[in-house]
């Protein structure tokens, strides 16, 4: 969602702030703004892209050696210049990620003190509140700390004061924020990718932290105002990793990075002869032996990964597995077993609903938690006893691709570890699965070769406004993921159904204008699926089938078939998802939509 960049240096920070915003564009935004101090506060805001903001700063000769910048994804107030950040109160300027839940109460209080509001945002109350406390204390750090005690909700903020250009103050609660350390200059951002062009030395702030940055040093204080030291780290993220390179879009790049991303995720078992619980943390052996079931909490694409995992875990490991949409789970009364392992899935590790669902599960008595995540220093990883890092690398495109397949790879390992501990995985089967996992990157590379055939289908789909995706068994969640990708980046209405449900309603939608995409692996449900496909053809529907070899599904009038290169058995869902990603991508190209930054969506959903 929203992105923050802040900088203080002995040089012009405007290029640093603008470049940081460009690297945060993937998070999704509808407006952008910048405020710097050069004798006085200069603020530029725009509802256009960051490139527009950059042009405006050049035209107005905006420079300064301290400043803050922001990309906004609207929550309170429509996208407009008046609602864009930074917000200002007197000499104080603020940028903010998150939601202030008591903003109405604070707005009423501040209006009573004579403050005038010019925006519809919850953020403006922070600017006025800091300004109020600054009049009382005369110290920006103290003013921010005092203001934080009045805020209820989630926030990451960065604050500057035009009357004192020697310091930048930042704070976080429920939204990510980190510091970047330089030589004679320091930075802050909501994502390390925003700072890779200036430093790889980072410090991740913890919940409730507030920090003061000057050119010479950073000082960090916890929620009680006590000075603390947070560990400095060298981020593995590089500028090259977040650059587009020879690809047309980040989504295209990330689809083709999947063989390497999966190989990196599986690196620890590439040369291993056996699966060990320690893959999931030092205490995993003991914890995995104690549990009697799993609850998977996730949102969006990660939820679909959890649905696939349920089939694996129950069939192979013999453990009951419940999969919950995190945003729903946290708001219902659940029947809890403290010996159930709570597994959270997230690309960013900062998904607000998933974090809150984990906290809710713990409050309900769950003792054991595992995070499968792509961000090692994220809040979700830190809140979990066990963790597995997927090593997908930075994923910039809003529509998740390689994060999904690497989550599935991690969930296969979890399934194997659980099955082995329960005596349900023979040495022969373990060796066979390890061999298949080692071959998985090569198999993904083979699947990518069918891109030209997929692109031909996309030409037809681009003219449609409705689609159905079908799958059976473990491939039903893959059909759901295919439909989600199509919705996200093409804006075509796409629905997924378990193929056996066709006769219970969806068949009423089928006609020659409604393409039906079917995932057809060579498995125990193949003949059942073929019968379902006949139901579609009998109603005049056009079928587009992704079929394994030897399924004996052949092209005919109204039936279009692309053959997958081989059959991957247990790992089949990982391979079958790739053509659906390519199908959405190429359909979006033909429709001319913004592939990497689809309308109304954000990459990292850090608010409820």
Short mmCIF file of C-alpha atoms in Angstrom, two decimals, residues 300-592:
data_model
loop_
_atom_site.label_atom_id
_atom_site.label_comp_id
_atom_site.label_asym_id
_atom_site.label_seq_id
_atom_site.Cartn_x
_atom_site.Cartn_y
_atom_site.Cartn_z
CA UNK A 300 -5.73 -13.61 -1.57
CA UNK A 301 -3.16 -15.63 -3.48
CA UNK A 302 -1.64 -16.94 -0.24
CA UNK A 303 -5.06 -18.28 0.73
CA UNK A 304 -5.11 -20.30 -2.48
CA UNK A 305 -1.68 -21.72 -1.59
CA UNK A 306 -3.13 -22.75 1.77
CA UNK A 307 -6.05 -24.49 0.04
CA UNK A 308 -3.62 -26.54 -2.06
CA UNK A 309 -1.66 -27.40 1.09
CA UNK A 310 -4.77 -28.76 2.79
CA UNK A 311 -4.98 -31.52 0.17
CA UNK A 312 -1.31 -32.37 0.62
CA UNK A 313 -1.30 -32.29 4.42
CA UNK A 314 -4.43 -34.36 4.90
CA UNK A 315 -3.60 -36.92 2.19
CA UNK A 316 0.13 -37.33 2.82
CA UNK A 317 0.62 -36.40 6.49
CA UNK A 318 -2.76 -37.60 7.72
CA UNK A 319 -3.41 -34.48 9.80
CA UNK A 320 -6.61 -32.41 9.76
CA UNK A 321 -6.01 -29.03 8.14
CA UNK A 322 -8.32 -26.04 8.19
CA UNK A 323 -7.73 -23.08 5.85
CA UNK A 324 -9.15 -19.70 6.82
CA UNK A 325 -9.38 -16.32 5.12
CA UNK A 326 -7.51 -14.22 7.67
CA UNK A 327 -9.86 -11.24 7.49
CA UNK A 328 -12.82 -13.51 8.29
CA UNK A 329 -11.17 -15.71 10.90
CA UNK A 330 -10.38 -12.83 13.23
CA UNK A 331 -14.03 -11.82 13.48
CA UNK A 332 -15.72 -15.07 14.37
CA UNK A 333 -15.88 -17.28 17.43
CA UNK A 334 -13.70 -20.31 16.76
CA UNK A 335 -13.40 -23.68 18.46
CA UNK A 336 -9.74 -23.81 19.33
CA UNK A 337 -7.33 -26.60 20.10
CA UNK A 338 -4.09 -25.32 21.66
CA UNK A 339 -2.23 -28.19 20.00
CA UNK A 340 -3.12 -26.99 16.51
CA UNK A 341 -0.26 -25.40 14.56
CA UNK A 342 -1.23 -21.99 13.19
CA UNK A 343 0.46 -21.46 9.82
CA UNK A 344 0.46 -17.96 8.33
CA UNK A 345 1.30 -17.35 4.67
CA UNK A 346 2.31 -13.95 3.35
CA UNK A 347 4.60 -12.53 0.70
CA UNK A 348 5.32 -9.32 2.58
CA UNK A 349 4.87 -10.49 6.16
CA UNK A 350 3.10 -7.19 6.84
CA UNK A 351 -0.43 -8.09 5.68
CA UNK A 352 -2.60 -6.44 8.33
CA UNK A 353 -5.39 -9.03 8.30
CA UNK A 354 -2.99 -11.96 8.57
CA UNK A 355 -1.05 -10.33 11.40
CA UNK A 356 -4.26 -9.60 13.28
CA UNK A 357 -5.53 -13.16 12.68
CA UNK A 358 -2.32 -14.57 14.18
CA UNK A 359 -2.69 -12.34 17.21
CA UNK A 360 -6.31 -13.44 17.55
CA UNK A 361 -5.31 -17.11 17.35
CA UNK A 362 -2.75 -16.62 20.09
CA UNK A 363 -5.29 -14.82 22.25
CA UNK A 364 -7.64 -17.78 21.76
CA UNK A 365 -5.05 -20.15 23.20
CA UNK A 366 -3.06 -21.41 20.20
CA UNK A 367 0.47 -22.15 21.40
CA UNK A 368 2.32 -22.95 18.19
CA UNK A 369 2.81 -20.79 15.10
CA UNK A 370 4.74 -21.02 11.83
CA UNK A 371 5.21 -18.24 9.29
CA UNK A 372 5.98 -19.00 5.64
CA UNK A 373 7.07 -15.66 4.27
CA UNK A 374 9.30 -13.90 1.73
CA UNK A 375 10.46 -11.11 4.07
CA UNK A 376 12.92 -12.16 6.79
CA UNK A 377 12.52 -9.10 9.03
CA UNK A 378 8.77 -8.74 8.67
CA UNK A 379 6.34 -8.44 11.57
CA UNK A 380 4.77 -11.82 10.78
CA UNK A 381 8.10 -13.65 10.95
CA UNK A 382 9.01 -11.95 14.20
CA UNK A 383 5.63 -12.86 15.72
CA UNK A 384 5.95 -16.58 14.90
CA UNK A 385 7.79 -19.30 16.80
CA UNK A 386 8.75 -21.14 13.63
CA UNK A 387 9.47 -19.69 10.22
CA UNK A 388 10.39 -20.67 6.68
CA UNK A 389 11.68 -18.05 4.25
CA UNK A 390 10.65 -18.61 0.66
CA UNK A 391 13.54 -16.70 -0.97
CA UNK A 392 11.50 -15.58 -3.95
CA UNK A 393 13.39 -12.30 -4.07
CA UNK A 394 11.58 -8.97 -4.45
CA UNK A 395 8.18 -9.26 -6.10
CA UNK A 396 7.23 -5.91 -7.61
CA UNK A 397 4.17 -6.76 -9.71
CA UNK A 398 0.94 -6.38 -7.75
CA UNK A 399 -0.38 -9.71 -9.06
CA UNK A 400 1.63 -12.32 -7.18
CA UNK A 401 3.36 -15.04 -9.21
CA UNK A 402 6.67 -16.31 -7.87
CA UNK A 403 5.58 -15.72 -4.27
CA UNK A 404 2.77 -18.21 -4.87
CA UNK A 405 4.87 -20.98 -6.39
CA UNK A 406 7.57 -20.62 -3.72
CA UNK A 407 4.92 -20.79 -0.99
CA UNK A 408 3.69 -24.03 -2.56
CA UNK A 409 7.25 -25.39 -2.61
CA UNK A 410 7.63 -24.56 1.09
CA UNK A 411 4.29 -26.20 1.88
CA UNK A 412 5.41 -29.41 0.15
CA UNK A 413 8.42 -29.49 2.50
CA UNK A 414 6.15 -28.93 5.49
CA UNK A 415 3.90 -31.77 4.33
CA UNK A 416 6.89 -34.10 4.01
CA UNK A 417 8.24 -33.15 7.44
CA UNK A 418 4.86 -33.78 9.07
CA UNK A 419 4.35 -37.07 7.24
CA UNK A 420 7.81 -38.30 8.14
CA UNK A 421 7.36 -37.57 11.84
CA UNK A 422 4.14 -39.57 11.83
CA UNK A 423 5.63 -42.56 10.06
CA UNK A 424 3.60 -41.93 6.91
CA UNK A 425 6.57 -41.26 4.61
CA UNK A 426 8.69 -44.25 3.70
CA UNK A 427 12.36 -43.80 2.89
CA UNK A 428 11.64 -44.75 -0.72
CA UNK A 429 8.82 -42.22 -1.07
CA UNK A 430 10.93 -39.55 0.64
CA UNK A 431 13.77 -40.12 -1.83
CA UNK A 432 11.31 -40.03 -4.73
CA UNK A 433 9.80 -36.70 -3.61
CA UNK A 434 13.21 -35.16 -3.02
CA UNK A 435 14.16 -36.16 -6.57
CA UNK A 436 10.98 -34.53 -7.90
CA UNK A 437 11.69 -31.36 -5.94
CA UNK A 438 15.22 -31.17 -7.38
CA UNK A 439 13.72 -31.49 -10.87
CA UNK A 440 11.01 -28.89 -10.20
CA UNK A 441 12.98 -25.82 -11.45
CA UNK A 442 13.74 -27.59 -14.72
CA UNK A 443 10.09 -28.65 -15.04
CA UNK A 444 9.01 -25.02 -14.54
CA UNK A 445 11.41 -23.97 -17.28
CA UNK A 446 9.79 -26.50 -19.61
CA UNK A 447 6.31 -25.18 -18.83
CA UNK A 448 7.39 -21.65 -19.73
CA UNK A 449 8.06 -22.87 -23.25
CA UNK A 450 4.32 -23.11 -23.97
CA UNK A 451 4.04 -19.31 -23.75
CA UNK A 452 3.45 -18.81 -27.54
CA UNK A 453 0.41 -21.11 -27.47
CA UNK A 454 -0.93 -19.33 -24.40
CA UNK A 455 -0.48 -15.97 -26.13
CA UNK A 456 -2.70 -17.18 -28.99
CA UNK A 457 -5.49 -18.01 -26.54
CA UNK A 458 -5.08 -14.58 -24.99
CA UNK A 459 -5.99 -12.89 -28.30
CA UNK A 460 -9.44 -14.51 -28.06
CA UNK A 461 -9.90 -13.85 -24.34
CA UNK A 462 -9.04 -10.15 -24.65
CA UNK A 463 -12.41 -9.48 -26.31
CA UNK A 464 -14.40 -11.27 -23.58
CA UNK A 465 -15.91 -9.83 -20.41
CA UNK A 466 -16.68 -13.06 -18.53
CA UNK A 467 -14.80 -16.35 -18.03
CA UNK A 468 -15.06 -19.58 -16.06
CA UNK A 469 -12.12 -21.54 -14.64
CA UNK A 470 -12.59 -25.19 -13.69
CA UNK A 471 -10.54 -27.61 -11.64
CA UNK A 472 -11.11 -30.71 -9.53
CA UNK A 473 -9.55 -31.79 -6.28
CA UNK A 474 -6.20 -30.20 -5.56
CA UNK A 475 -6.40 -28.26 -8.84
CA UNK A 476 -9.57 -26.43 -7.86
CA UNK A 477 -7.51 -23.86 -5.87
CA UNK A 478 -5.28 -23.50 -8.94
CA UNK A 479 -8.36 -22.64 -11.00
CA UNK A 480 -9.24 -20.08 -8.30
CA UNK A 481 -5.78 -18.58 -8.56
CA UNK A 482 -6.08 -18.44 -12.36
CA UNK A 483 -9.39 -16.59 -12.10
CA UNK A 484 -7.92 -14.18 -9.55
CA UNK A 485 -4.98 -13.35 -11.84
CA UNK A 486 -7.38 -12.72 -14.73
CA UNK A 487 -9.54 -10.40 -12.60
CA UNK A 488 -6.60 -8.53 -11.12
CA UNK A 489 -4.83 -7.39 -14.27
CA UNK A 490 -7.33 -7.66 -17.15
CA UNK A 491 -10.50 -6.51 -15.32
CA UNK A 492 -12.39 -9.39 -16.94
CA UNK A 493 -14.99 -10.94 -14.65
CA UNK A 494 -13.61 -14.42 -13.99
CA UNK A 495 -14.98 -17.06 -11.65
CA UNK A 496 -13.59 -20.42 -10.59
CA UNK A 497 -15.60 -23.51 -9.72
CA UNK A 498 -14.93 -27.03 -8.66
CA UNK A 499 -15.86 -28.75 -11.92
CA UNK A 500 -18.30 -31.09 -10.19
CA UNK A 501 -20.34 -28.03 -9.14
CA UNK A 502 -21.17 -27.02 -12.71
CA UNK A 503 -24.59 -28.67 -12.66
CA UNK A 504 -25.44 -26.91 -9.40
CA UNK A 505 -25.71 -23.48 -10.96
CA UNK A 506 -22.79 -22.26 -13.08
CA UNK A 507 -23.96 -24.12 -16.19
CA UNK A 508 -26.63 -21.44 -16.52
CA UNK A 509 -23.86 -19.01 -17.48
CA UNK A 510 -22.33 -21.14 -20.21
CA UNK A 511 -22.75 -20.11 -23.84
CA UNK A 512 -20.45 -19.54 -26.80
CA UNK A 513 -19.43 -16.13 -25.45
CA UNK A 514 -18.26 -17.53 -22.11
CA UNK A 515 -14.83 -19.19 -22.50
CA UNK A 516 -14.23 -21.99 -20.02
CA UNK A 517 -10.65 -22.75 -18.96
CA UNK A 518 -10.07 -26.19 -17.45
CA UNK A 519 -7.06 -27.56 -15.59
CA UNK A 520 -6.81 -31.23 -16.59
CA UNK A 521 -3.98 -33.17 -14.94
CA UNK A 522 -3.63 -36.91 -15.39
CA UNK A 523 -4.86 -37.90 -11.94
CA UNK A 524 -7.60 -39.96 -10.28
CA UNK A 525 -10.27 -37.36 -11.09
CA UNK A 526 -9.49 -37.05 -14.79
CA UNK A 527 -12.45 -39.11 -16.03
CA UNK A 528 -14.80 -37.19 -13.74
CA UNK A 529 -13.43 -33.94 -15.16
CA UNK A 530 -13.94 -35.15 -18.73
CA UNK A 531 -17.62 -35.69 -17.96
CA UNK A 532 -17.84 -32.15 -16.61
CA UNK A 533 -16.23 -30.81 -19.78
CA UNK A 534 -18.82 -32.63 -21.86
CA UNK A 535 -21.50 -30.78 -19.89
CA UNK A 536 -19.93 -27.52 -21.10
CA UNK A 537 -19.73 -28.63 -24.73
CA UNK A 538 -23.36 -29.83 -24.66
CA UNK A 539 -24.38 -26.24 -23.83
CA UNK A 540 -22.31 -24.70 -26.63
CA UNK A 541 -19.47 -23.52 -24.41
CA UNK A 542 -15.93 -23.02 -25.75
CA UNK A 543 -13.38 -25.10 -23.84
CA UNK A 544 -9.73 -24.20 -23.33
CA UNK A 545 -7.98 -27.11 -21.65
CA UNK A 546 -4.52 -27.26 -20.04
CA UNK A 547 -3.96 -31.00 -20.19
CA UNK A 548 -1.19 -33.30 -19.09
CA UNK A 549 0.22 -35.65 -21.66
CA UNK A 550 -1.74 -38.90 -22.15
CA UNK A 551 -5.03 -37.45 -20.94
CA UNK A 552 -6.55 -38.28 -24.35
CA UNK A 553 -8.22 -34.89 -24.50
CA UNK A 554 -7.91 -33.81 -28.11
CA UNK A 555 -8.68 -30.69 -30.06
CA UNK A 556 -12.03 -30.56 -31.81
CA UNK A 557 -14.70 -28.03 -32.67
CA UNK A 558 -15.06 -25.84 -29.58
CA UNK A 559 -12.29 -27.65 -27.69
CA UNK A 560 -8.82 -26.09 -27.61
CA UNK A 561 -6.00 -27.99 -25.91
CA UNK A 562 -2.49 -27.08 -24.80
CA UNK A 563 -0.42 -30.04 -23.65
CA UNK A 564 1.70 -29.68 -20.53
CA UNK A 565 5.20 -31.20 -20.70
CA UNK A 566 4.75 -34.31 -18.59
CA UNK A 567 2.96 -34.99 -15.31
CA UNK A 568 4.41 -33.92 -11.95
CA UNK A 569 2.30 -36.01 -9.60
CA UNK A 570 2.17 -34.39 -6.17
CA UNK A 571 3.81 -31.22 -7.53
CA UNK A 572 1.38 -30.83 -10.43
CA UNK A 573 -0.40 -27.77 -8.96
CA UNK A 574 2.86 -25.80 -9.00
CA UNK A 575 3.34 -26.42 -12.71
CA UNK A 576 -0.28 -25.89 -13.73
CA UNK A 577 -0.41 -22.43 -12.21
CA UNK A 578 2.25 -21.03 -14.59
CA UNK A 579 0.17 -21.19 -17.81
CA UNK A 580 -2.68 -19.43 -15.99
CA UNK A 581 -0.30 -16.64 -14.97
CA UNK A 582 0.86 -16.31 -18.59
CA UNK A 583 -2.73 -16.35 -19.82
CA UNK A 584 -3.68 -13.42 -17.59
CA UNK A 585 -0.52 -11.54 -18.52
CA UNK A 586 -0.95 -11.84 -22.28
CA UNK A 587 -4.68 -11.10 -22.11
CA UNK A 588 -3.85 -7.91 -20.19
CA UNK A 589 -1.32 -6.94 -22.87
CA UNK A 590 -4.00 -7.22 -25.56
CA UNK A 591 -6.45 -5.20 -23.47
CA UNK A 592 -3.88 -2.49 -22.75
#
